[in-house]
CSV table of C-alpha atoms in Angstrom, one decimal:
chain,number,residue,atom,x,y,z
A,1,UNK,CA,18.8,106.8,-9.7
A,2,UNK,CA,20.4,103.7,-11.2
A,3,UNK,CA,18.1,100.6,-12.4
A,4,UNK,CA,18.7,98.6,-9.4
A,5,UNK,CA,17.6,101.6,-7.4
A,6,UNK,CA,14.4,102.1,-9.1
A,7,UNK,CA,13.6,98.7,-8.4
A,8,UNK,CA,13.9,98.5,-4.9
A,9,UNK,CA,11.9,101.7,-4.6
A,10,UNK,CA,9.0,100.0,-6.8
A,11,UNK,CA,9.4,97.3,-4.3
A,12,UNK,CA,8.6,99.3,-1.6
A,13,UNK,CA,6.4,101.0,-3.1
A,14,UNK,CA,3.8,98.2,-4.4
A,15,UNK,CA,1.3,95.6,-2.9
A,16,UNK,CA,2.9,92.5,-4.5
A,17,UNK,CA,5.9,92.0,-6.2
A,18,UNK,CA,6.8,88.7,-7.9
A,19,UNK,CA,10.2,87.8,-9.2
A,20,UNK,CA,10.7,84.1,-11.3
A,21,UNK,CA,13.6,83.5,-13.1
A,22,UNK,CA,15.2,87.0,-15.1
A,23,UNK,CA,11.4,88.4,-15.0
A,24,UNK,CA,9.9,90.9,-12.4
A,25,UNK,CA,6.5,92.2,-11.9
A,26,UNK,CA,4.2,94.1,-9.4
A,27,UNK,CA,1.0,92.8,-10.2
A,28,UNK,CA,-2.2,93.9,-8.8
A,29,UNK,CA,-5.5,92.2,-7.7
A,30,UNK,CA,-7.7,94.5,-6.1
A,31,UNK,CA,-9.7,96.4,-9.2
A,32,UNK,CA,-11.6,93.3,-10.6
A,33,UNK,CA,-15.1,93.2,-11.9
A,34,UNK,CA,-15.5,90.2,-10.1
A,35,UNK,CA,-14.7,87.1,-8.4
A,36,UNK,CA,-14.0,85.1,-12.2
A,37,UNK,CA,-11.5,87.8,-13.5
A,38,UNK,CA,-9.6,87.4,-9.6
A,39,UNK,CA,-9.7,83.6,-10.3
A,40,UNK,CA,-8.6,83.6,-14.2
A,41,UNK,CA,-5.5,86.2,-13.2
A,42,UNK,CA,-4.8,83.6,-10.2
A,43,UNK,CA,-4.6,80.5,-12.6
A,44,UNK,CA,-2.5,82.7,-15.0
A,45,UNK,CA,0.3,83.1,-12.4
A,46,UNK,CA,-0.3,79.7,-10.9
A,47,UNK,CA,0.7,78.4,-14.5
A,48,UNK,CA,4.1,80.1,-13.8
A,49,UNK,CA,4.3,79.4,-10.4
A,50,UNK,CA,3.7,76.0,-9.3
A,51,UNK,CA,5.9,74.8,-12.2
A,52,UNK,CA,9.1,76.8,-10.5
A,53,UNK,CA,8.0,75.6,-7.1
A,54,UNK,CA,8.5,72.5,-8.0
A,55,UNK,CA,11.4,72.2,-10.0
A,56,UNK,CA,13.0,74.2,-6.6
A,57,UNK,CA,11.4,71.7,-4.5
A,58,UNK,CA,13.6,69.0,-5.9
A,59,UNK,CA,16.8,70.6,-6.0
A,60,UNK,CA,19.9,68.4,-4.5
A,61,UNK,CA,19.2,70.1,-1.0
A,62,UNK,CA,16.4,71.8,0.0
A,63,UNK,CA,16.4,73.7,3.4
A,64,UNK,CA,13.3,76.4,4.5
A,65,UNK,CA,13.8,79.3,7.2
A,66,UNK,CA,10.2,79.9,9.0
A,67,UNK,CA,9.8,83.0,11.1
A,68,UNK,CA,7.4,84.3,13.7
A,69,UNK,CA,5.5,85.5,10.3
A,70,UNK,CA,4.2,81.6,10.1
A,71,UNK,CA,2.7,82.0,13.3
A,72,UNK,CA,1.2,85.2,13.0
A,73,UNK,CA,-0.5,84.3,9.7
A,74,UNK,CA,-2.3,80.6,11.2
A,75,UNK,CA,-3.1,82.7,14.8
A,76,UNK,CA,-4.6,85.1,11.9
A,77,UNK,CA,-6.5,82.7,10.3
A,78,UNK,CA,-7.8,81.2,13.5
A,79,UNK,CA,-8.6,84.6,15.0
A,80,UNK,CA,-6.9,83.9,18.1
A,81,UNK,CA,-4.1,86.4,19.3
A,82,UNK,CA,-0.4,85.6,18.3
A,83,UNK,CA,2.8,85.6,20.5
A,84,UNK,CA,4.1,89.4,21.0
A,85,UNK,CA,7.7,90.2,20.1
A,86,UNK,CA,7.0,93.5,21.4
A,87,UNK,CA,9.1,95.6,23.4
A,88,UNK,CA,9.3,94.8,26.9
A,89,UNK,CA,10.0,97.1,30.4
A,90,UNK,CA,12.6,96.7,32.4
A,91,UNK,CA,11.7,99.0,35.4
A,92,UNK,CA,12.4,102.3,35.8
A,93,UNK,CA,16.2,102.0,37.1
A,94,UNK,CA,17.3,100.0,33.7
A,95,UNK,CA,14.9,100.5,31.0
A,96,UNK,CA,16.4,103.8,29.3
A,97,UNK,CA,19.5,102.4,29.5
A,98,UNK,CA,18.9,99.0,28.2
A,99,UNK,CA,16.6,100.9,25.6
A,100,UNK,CA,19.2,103.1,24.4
A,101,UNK,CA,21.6,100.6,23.6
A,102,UNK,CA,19.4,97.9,22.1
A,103,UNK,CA,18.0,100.7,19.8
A,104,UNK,CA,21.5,102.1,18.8
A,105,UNK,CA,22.8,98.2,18.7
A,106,UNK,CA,19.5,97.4,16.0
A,107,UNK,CA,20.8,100.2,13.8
A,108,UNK,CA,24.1,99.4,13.6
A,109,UNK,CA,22.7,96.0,12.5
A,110,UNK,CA,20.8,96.9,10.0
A,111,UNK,CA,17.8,95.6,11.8
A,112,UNK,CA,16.1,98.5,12.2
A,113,UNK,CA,13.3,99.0,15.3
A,114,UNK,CA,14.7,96.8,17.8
A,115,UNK,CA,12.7,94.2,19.6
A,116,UNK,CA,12.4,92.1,22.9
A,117,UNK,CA,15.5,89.4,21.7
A,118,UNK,CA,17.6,93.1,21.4
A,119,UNK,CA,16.6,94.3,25.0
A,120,UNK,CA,17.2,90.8,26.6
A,121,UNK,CA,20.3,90.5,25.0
A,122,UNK,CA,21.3,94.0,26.6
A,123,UNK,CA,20.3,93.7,29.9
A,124,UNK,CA,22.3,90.1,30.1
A,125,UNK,CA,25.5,92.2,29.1
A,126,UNK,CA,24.6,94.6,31.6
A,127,UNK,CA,24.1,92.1,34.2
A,128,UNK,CA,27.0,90.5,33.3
A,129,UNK,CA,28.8,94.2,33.9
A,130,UNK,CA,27.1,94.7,37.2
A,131,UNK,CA,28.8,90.9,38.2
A,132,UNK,CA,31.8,91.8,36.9
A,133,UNK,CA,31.8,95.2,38.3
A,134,UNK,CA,30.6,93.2,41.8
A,135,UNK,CA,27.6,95.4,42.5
A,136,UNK,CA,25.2,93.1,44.0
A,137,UNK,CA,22.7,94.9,44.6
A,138,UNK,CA,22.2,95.9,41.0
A,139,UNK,CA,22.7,92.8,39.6
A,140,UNK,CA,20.0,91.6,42.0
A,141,UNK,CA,17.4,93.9,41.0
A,142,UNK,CA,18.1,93.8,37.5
A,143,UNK,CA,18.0,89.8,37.6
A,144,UNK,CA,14.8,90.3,39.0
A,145,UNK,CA,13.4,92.1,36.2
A,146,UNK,CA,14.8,89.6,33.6
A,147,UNK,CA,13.0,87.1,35.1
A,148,UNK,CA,9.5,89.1,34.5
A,149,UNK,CA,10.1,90.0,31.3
A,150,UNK,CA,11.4,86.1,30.5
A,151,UNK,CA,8.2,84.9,32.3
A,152,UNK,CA,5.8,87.2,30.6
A,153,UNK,CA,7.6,86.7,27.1
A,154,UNK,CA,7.1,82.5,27.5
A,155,UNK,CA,3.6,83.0,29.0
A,156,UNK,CA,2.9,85.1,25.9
A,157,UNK,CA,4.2,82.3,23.5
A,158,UNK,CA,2.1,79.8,25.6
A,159,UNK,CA,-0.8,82.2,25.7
A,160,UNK,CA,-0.7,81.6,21.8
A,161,UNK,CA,-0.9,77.8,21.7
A,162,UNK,CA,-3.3,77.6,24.5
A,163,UNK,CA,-5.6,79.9,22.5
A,164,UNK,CA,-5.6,77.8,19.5
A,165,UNK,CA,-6.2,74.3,21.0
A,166,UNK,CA,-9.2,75.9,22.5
A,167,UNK,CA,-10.4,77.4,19.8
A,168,UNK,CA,-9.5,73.8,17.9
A,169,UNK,CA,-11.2,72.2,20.3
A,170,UNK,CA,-14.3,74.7,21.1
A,171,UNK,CA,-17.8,73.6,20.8
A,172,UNK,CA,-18.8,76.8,19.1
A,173,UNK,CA,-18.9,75.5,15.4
A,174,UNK,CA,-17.4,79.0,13.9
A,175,UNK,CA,-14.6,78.8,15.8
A,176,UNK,CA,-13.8,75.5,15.6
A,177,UNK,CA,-14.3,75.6,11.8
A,178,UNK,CA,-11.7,78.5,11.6
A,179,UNK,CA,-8.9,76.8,13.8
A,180,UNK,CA,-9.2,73.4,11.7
A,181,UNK,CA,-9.0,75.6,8.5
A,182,UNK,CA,-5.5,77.2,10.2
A,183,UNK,CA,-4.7,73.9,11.0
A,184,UNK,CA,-5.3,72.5,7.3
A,185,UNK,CA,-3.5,75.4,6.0
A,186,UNK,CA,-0.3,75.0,8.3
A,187,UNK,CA,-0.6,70.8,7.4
A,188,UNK,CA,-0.5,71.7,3.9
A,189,UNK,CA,2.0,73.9,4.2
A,190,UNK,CA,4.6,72.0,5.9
A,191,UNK,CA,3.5,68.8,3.8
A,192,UNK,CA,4.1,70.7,0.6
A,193,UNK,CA,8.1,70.9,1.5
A,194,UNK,CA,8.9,68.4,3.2
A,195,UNK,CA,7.5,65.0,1.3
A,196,UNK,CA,10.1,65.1,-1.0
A,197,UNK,CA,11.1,61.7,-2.7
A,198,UNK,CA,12.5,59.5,-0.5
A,199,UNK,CA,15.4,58.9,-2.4
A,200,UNK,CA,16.4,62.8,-2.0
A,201,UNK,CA,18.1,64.3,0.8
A,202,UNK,CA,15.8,65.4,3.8
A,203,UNK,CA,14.0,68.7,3.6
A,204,UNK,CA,16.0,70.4,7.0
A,205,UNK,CA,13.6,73.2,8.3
A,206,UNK,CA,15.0,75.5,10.4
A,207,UNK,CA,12.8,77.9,13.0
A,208,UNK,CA,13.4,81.2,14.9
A,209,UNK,CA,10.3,80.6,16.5
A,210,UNK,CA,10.0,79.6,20.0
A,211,UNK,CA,6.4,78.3,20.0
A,212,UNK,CA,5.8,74.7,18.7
A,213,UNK,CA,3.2,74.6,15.6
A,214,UNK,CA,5.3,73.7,13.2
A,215,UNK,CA,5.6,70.8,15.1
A,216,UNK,CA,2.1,70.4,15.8
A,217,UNK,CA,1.3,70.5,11.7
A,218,UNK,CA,3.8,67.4,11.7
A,219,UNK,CA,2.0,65.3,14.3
A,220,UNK,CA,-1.2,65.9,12.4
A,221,UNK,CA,0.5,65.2,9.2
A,222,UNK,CA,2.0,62.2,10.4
A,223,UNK,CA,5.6,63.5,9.4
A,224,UNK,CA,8.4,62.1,11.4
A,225,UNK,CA,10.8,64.6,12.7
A,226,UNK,CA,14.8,64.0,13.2
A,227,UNK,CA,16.4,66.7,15.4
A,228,UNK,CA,19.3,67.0,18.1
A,229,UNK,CA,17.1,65.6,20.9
A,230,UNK,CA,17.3,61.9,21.7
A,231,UNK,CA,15.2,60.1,24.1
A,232,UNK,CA,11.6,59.6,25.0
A,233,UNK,CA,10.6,60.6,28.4
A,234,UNK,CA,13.6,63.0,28.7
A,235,UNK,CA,14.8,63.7,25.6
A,236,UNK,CA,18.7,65.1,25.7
A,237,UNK,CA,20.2,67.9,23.1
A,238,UNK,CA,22.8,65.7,21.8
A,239,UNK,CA,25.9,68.3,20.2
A,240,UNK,CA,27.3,65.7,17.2
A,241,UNK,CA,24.9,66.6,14.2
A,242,UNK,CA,22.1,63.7,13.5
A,243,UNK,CA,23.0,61.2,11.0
A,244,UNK,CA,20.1,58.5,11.9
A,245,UNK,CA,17.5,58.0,9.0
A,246,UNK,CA,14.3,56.1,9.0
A,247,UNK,CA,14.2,52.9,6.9
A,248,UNK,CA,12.1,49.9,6.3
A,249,UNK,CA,12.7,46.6,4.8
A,250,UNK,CA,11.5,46.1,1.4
A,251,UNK,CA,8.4,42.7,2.1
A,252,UNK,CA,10.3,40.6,-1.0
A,253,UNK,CA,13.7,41.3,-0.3
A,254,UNK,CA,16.3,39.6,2.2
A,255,UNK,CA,18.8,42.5,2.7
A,256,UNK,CA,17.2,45.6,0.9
A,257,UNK,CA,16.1,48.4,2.8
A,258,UNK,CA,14.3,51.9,1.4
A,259,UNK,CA,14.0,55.5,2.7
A,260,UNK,CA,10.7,56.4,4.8
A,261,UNK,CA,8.9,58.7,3.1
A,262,UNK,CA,7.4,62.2,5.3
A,263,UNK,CA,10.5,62.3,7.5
A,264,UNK,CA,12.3,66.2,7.7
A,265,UNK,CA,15.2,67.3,9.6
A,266,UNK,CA,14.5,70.0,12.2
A,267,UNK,CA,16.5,73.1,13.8
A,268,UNK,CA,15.0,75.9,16.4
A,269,UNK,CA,18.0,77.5,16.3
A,270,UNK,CA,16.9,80.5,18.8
A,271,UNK,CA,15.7,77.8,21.0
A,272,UNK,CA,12.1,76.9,22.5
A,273,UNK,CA,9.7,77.3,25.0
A,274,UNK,CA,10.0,73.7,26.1
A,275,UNK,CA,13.7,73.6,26.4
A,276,UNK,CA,15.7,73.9,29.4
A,277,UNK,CA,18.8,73.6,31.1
A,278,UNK,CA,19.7,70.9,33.8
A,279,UNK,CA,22.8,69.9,35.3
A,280,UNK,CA,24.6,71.6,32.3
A,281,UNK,CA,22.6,69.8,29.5
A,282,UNK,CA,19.7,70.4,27.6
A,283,UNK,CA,16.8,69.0,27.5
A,284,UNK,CA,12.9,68.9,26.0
A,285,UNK,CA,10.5,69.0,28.7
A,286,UNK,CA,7.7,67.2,28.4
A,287,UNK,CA,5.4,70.3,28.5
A,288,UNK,CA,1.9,69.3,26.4
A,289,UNK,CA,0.8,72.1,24.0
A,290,UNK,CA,-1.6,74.3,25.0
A,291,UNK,CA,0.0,74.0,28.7
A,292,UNK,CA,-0.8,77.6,30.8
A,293,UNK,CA,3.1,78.0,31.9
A,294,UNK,CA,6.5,76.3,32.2
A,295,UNK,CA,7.1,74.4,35.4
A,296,UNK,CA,10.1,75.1,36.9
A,297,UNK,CA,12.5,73.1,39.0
A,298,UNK,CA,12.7,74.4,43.1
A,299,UNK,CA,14.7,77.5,43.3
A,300,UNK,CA,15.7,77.5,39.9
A,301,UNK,CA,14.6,80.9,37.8
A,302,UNK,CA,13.8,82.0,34.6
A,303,UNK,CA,17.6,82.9,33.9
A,304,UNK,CA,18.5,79.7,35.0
A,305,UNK,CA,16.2,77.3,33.4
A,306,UNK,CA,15.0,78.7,30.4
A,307,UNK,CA,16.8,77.9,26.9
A,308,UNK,CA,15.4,80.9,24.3
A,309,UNK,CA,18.3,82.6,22.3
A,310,UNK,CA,19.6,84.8,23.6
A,311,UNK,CA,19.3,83.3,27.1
A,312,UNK,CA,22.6,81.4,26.8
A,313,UNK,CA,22.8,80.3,30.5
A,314,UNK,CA,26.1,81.0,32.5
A,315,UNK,CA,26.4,77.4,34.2
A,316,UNK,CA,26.7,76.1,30.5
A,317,UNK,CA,30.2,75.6,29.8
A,318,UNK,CA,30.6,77.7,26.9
A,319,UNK,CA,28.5,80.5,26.2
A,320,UNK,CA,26.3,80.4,23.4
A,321,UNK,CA,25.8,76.9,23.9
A,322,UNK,CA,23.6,75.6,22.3
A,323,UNK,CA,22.9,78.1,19.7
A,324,UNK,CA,26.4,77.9,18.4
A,325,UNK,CA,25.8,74.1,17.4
A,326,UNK,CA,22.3,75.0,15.8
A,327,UNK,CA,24.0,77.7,13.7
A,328,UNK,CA,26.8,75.6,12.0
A,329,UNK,CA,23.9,72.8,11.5
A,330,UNK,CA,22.3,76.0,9.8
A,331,UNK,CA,25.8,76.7,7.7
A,332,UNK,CA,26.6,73.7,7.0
A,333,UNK,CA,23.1,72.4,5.5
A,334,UNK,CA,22.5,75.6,3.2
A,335,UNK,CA,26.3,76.3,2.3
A,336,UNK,CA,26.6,74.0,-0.4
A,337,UNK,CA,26.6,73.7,-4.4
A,338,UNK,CA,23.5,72.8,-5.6
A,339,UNK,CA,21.3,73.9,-2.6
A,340,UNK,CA,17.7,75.5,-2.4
A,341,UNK,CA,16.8,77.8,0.8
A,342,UNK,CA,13.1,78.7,1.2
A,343,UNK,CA,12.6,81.6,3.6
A,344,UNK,CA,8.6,82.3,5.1
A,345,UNK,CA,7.8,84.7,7.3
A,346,UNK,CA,11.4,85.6,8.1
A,347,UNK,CA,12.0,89.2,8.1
A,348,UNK,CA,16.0,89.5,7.8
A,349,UNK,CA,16.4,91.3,10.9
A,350,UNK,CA,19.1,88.9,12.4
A,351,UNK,CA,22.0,89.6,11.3
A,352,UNK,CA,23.7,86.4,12.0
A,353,UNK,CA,21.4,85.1,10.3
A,354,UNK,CA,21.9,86.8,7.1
A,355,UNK,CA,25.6,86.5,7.5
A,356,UNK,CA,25.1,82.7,6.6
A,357,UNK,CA,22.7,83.5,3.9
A,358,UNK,CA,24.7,85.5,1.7
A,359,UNK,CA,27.6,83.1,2.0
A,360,UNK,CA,25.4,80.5,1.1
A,361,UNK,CA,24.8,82.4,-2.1
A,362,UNK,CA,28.4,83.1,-3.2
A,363,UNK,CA,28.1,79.4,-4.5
A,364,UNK,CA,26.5,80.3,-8.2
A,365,UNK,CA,24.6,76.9,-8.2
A,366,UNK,CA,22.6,78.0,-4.9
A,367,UNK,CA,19.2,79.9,-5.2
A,368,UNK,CA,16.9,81.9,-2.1
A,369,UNK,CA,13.1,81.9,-2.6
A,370,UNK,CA,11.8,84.7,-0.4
A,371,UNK,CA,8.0,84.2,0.6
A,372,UNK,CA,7.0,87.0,2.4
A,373,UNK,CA,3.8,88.9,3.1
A,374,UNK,CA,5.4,92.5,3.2
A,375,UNK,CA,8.0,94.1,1.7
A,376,UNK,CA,10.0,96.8,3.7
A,377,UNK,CA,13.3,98.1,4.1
A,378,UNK,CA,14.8,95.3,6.0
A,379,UNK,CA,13.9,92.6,2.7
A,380,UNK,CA,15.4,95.5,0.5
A,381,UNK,CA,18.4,96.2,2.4
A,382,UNK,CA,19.4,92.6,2.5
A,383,UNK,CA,18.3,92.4,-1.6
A,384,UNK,CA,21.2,95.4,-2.5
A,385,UNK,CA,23.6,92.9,-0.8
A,386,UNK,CA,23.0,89.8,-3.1
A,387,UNK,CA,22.6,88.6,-6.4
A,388,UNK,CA,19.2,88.8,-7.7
A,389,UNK,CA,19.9,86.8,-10.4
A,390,UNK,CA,19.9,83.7,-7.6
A,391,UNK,CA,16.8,85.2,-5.7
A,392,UNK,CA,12.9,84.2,-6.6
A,393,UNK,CA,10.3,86.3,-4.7
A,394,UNK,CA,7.3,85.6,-3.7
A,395,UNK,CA,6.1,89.0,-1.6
A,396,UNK,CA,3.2,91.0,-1.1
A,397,UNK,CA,-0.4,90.1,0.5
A,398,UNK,CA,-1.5,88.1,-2.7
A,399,UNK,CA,1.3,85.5,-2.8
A,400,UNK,CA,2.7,86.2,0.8
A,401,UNK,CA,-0.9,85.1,2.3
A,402,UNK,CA,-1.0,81.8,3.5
A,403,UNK,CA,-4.5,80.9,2.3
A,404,UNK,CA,-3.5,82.4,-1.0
A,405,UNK,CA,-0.3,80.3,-0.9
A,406,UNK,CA,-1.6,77.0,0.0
A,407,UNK,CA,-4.8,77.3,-2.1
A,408,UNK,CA,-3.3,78.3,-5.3
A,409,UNK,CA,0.1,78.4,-6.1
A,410,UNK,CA,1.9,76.0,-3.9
A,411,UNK,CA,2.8,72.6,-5.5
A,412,UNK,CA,1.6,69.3,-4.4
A,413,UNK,CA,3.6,67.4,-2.4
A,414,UNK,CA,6.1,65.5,-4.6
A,415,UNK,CA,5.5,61.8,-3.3
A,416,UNK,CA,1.8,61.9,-4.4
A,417,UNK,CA,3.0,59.3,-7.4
A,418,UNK,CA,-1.0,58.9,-8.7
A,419,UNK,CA,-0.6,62.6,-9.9
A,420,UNK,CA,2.9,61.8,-11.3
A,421,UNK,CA,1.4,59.2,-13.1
A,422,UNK,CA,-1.3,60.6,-14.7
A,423,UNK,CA,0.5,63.6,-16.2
A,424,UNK,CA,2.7,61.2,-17.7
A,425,UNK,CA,-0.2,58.6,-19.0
A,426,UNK,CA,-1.5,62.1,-20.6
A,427,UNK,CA,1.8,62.9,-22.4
A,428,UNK,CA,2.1,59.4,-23.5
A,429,UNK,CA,-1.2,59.5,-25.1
A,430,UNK,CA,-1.1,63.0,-26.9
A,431,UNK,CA,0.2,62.0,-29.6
A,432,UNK,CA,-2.3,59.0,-30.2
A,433,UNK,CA,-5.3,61.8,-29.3
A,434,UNK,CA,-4.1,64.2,-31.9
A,435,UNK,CA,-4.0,62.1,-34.9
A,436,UNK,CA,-7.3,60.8,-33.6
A,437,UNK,CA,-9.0,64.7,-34.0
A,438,UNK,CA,-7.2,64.7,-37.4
A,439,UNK,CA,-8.9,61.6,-38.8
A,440,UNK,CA,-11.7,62.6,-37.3
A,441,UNK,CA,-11.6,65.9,-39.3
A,442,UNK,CA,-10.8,64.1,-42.5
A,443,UNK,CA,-13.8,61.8,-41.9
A,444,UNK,CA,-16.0,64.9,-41.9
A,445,UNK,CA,-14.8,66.8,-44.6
A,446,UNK,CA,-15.3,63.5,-46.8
């Protein structure tokens, strides 16, 4: 077994792995003598951590991947029960045959078990077949059965917001007080990459998720998003990339006008539970969070309406509109010298995904921080493909926790300037403090 081997099988094999610069380790924090020796090992690694974090943070472009492993870990923390990406049924006539090919599909993928996405995209290419093939009947039953799974599948991602604005909301003090702490972890989160200095290119934060807290944690955190959608009451997908900004004018200048700080760019690039299609556009419905189901239009179905990848809709023009526009936003922000892509709670299970990825990092001056809170075959298979030498990993329960995260080794957000200040005030005066202790010790020995 060769050294690179041996690595990915200690990988596997331990609780925590952590990887910062050249250096990798697997520590462990379960056999203290007590809560001060957890705490002093935690500060040890924060020392190393936070420092790196930072210096990432503020690379020439910063992008992050989130993936249903965000949402999982603040339903987790509010004890409320997370959207399901488990496998759905597809009635007796279709299911072993959608089954079968999804599964062989996944491992030819690399991906592994497949999932719902894999069985929906399956039994749309089936459908497809039966249209082509002009069997009606078939295609009628099996459109049918889309349409359940689809409704159960958004009703489940609904199910998930509902549950934590009532919980957020609850008059049972426990409750509430776990759902705000969620909520203060996810604000955190969020806040801690994307206030960059307003001066540097916007943090872009791209989403697989089809549920809506990342935008929630914005709202709350009074951070401005800039995405495709244009408009208030009916906003429209627009398919030229974003270029408007937020500025101000500066109160003592004529002409001059600054950056706003808190603003981030924003991609769902598998779609969302409040987009749909209409009249061959797509638009954000105006469906309030914590809503118990998506309204849809008279005689319009599930199939028809509802834009979650890989749904691509057939009265769309071209086919994986507009998933097609959301990847090359994805490309085009991460493939370039200089760039810094933060990955949480994203499994590397699409391979599409990870096609971009790994171009992004034949650029030398490009680096991948990993967060994760497990490590399995799917983060190692994609690590034998790379160069570790451009990878920092953050895995395991310890650092792959959100409450660990946010609480201990996550940086403050960069614009808070009184911080910045002070650190520098305390360099300036070292000097002047240390020949102060040295007089001092004159003094006494005199």
């Amino acid at each position: 077994m060769n050294i690179d081997e041996t690595l990915y099988q200690s990988m596997l094999e331990n609780q925590n792995c952590l990887k910062i610069s050249s250096k990798i380790e697997f520590p462990v924090f379960d056999n203290f003598n007590g809560e001060k020796d957890l705490q002093s090992m935690r500060e040890q690694y924060r020392k190393r951590i936070e420092p790196w974090l930072s210096a990432a943070l503020q690379t020439e472009h910063l992008s992050m991947l989130i993936g249903t492993g965000l949402t999982m870990a603040i339903c987790s923390s509010a004890d409320v029960k997370s959207s399901s990406m488990a496998k759905a049924k597809f009635g007796e006539d279709f299911s072993t045959k959608i089954n079968t090919y999804a599964e062989n599909a996944a491992k030819q993928m690399g991906r592994g078990n497949y999932n719902i996405e894999d069985q929906i995209r399956t039994a749309l290419s089936l459908l497809h077949g039966y249209e082509i093939d002009n069997n009606d009947k078939a295609a009628k039953k099996l459109g049918a059965e889309i349409d359940i799974v689809l409704t159960d599948f958004s009703n489940s991602i609904l199910e998930a917001e509902k549950s934590f604005m009532t919980a957020l909301e609850s008059s049972d003090t426990i409750q509430s007080a776990k759902a705000e702490f969620a909520l203060f972890l996810l604000k955190s989160f969020i806040t801690s990459f994307s206030s960059r200095t307003a001066t540097r290119e916007r943090t872009h934060i791209f989403t697989t998720n089809y549920d809506r807290f990342i935008e929630l944690a914005c709202d709350y955190s009074g951070i401005k998003i800039l995405d495709r959608f244009w408009g208030k009451i009916v906003p429209r997908f627009q398919e030229s990339p974003a270029t408007i900004d937020y500025y101000y004018r500066t109160p003592d200048a004529k002409n001059e006008f600054r950056y706003a700080e808190g603003v981030v760019r924003y991609s769902k690039i598998h779609g969302s539970v409040d987009w749909v299609n209409k009249d061959n556009a797509i638009y954000k419905d105006c469906l309030r969070f914590g809503a118990e189901k998506v309204e849809l239009p008279k005689d319009k179905t599930y199939r028809d309406h509802l834009m979650i990848y890989p749904n691509s809709m057939k009265s769309v023009e071209t086919a994986l509109y507009p998933y097609s526009e959301l990847f090359r936003d994805f490309s085009s922000a991460i493939c370039r010298p200089n760039s810094t892509l933060v990955t949480y709670g994203y499994g590397f299970g699409d391979t599409h995904i990870n096609k971009i990825i790994k171009e992004m990092l034949s650029t030398p001056s490009t680096h991948l921080i990993i967060i994760s809170y497990g490590i399995d075959e799917r983060l190692v298979g994609f690590l034998r493909q790379i160069n570790l030498a451009q990878i920092t990993l953050l895995c395991g329960g310890e650092f792959g926790s959100i409450e660990n995260l946010v609480q201990f080794y996550l940086p403050k957000a960069a614009i808070d300037t009184i911080t910045e200040s002070a650190s520098k005030l305390v360099d300036a005066r070292k000097g002047y403090l240390d020949r102060a202790e040295v007089s001092a010790e004159v003094e006494n020995e005199l």
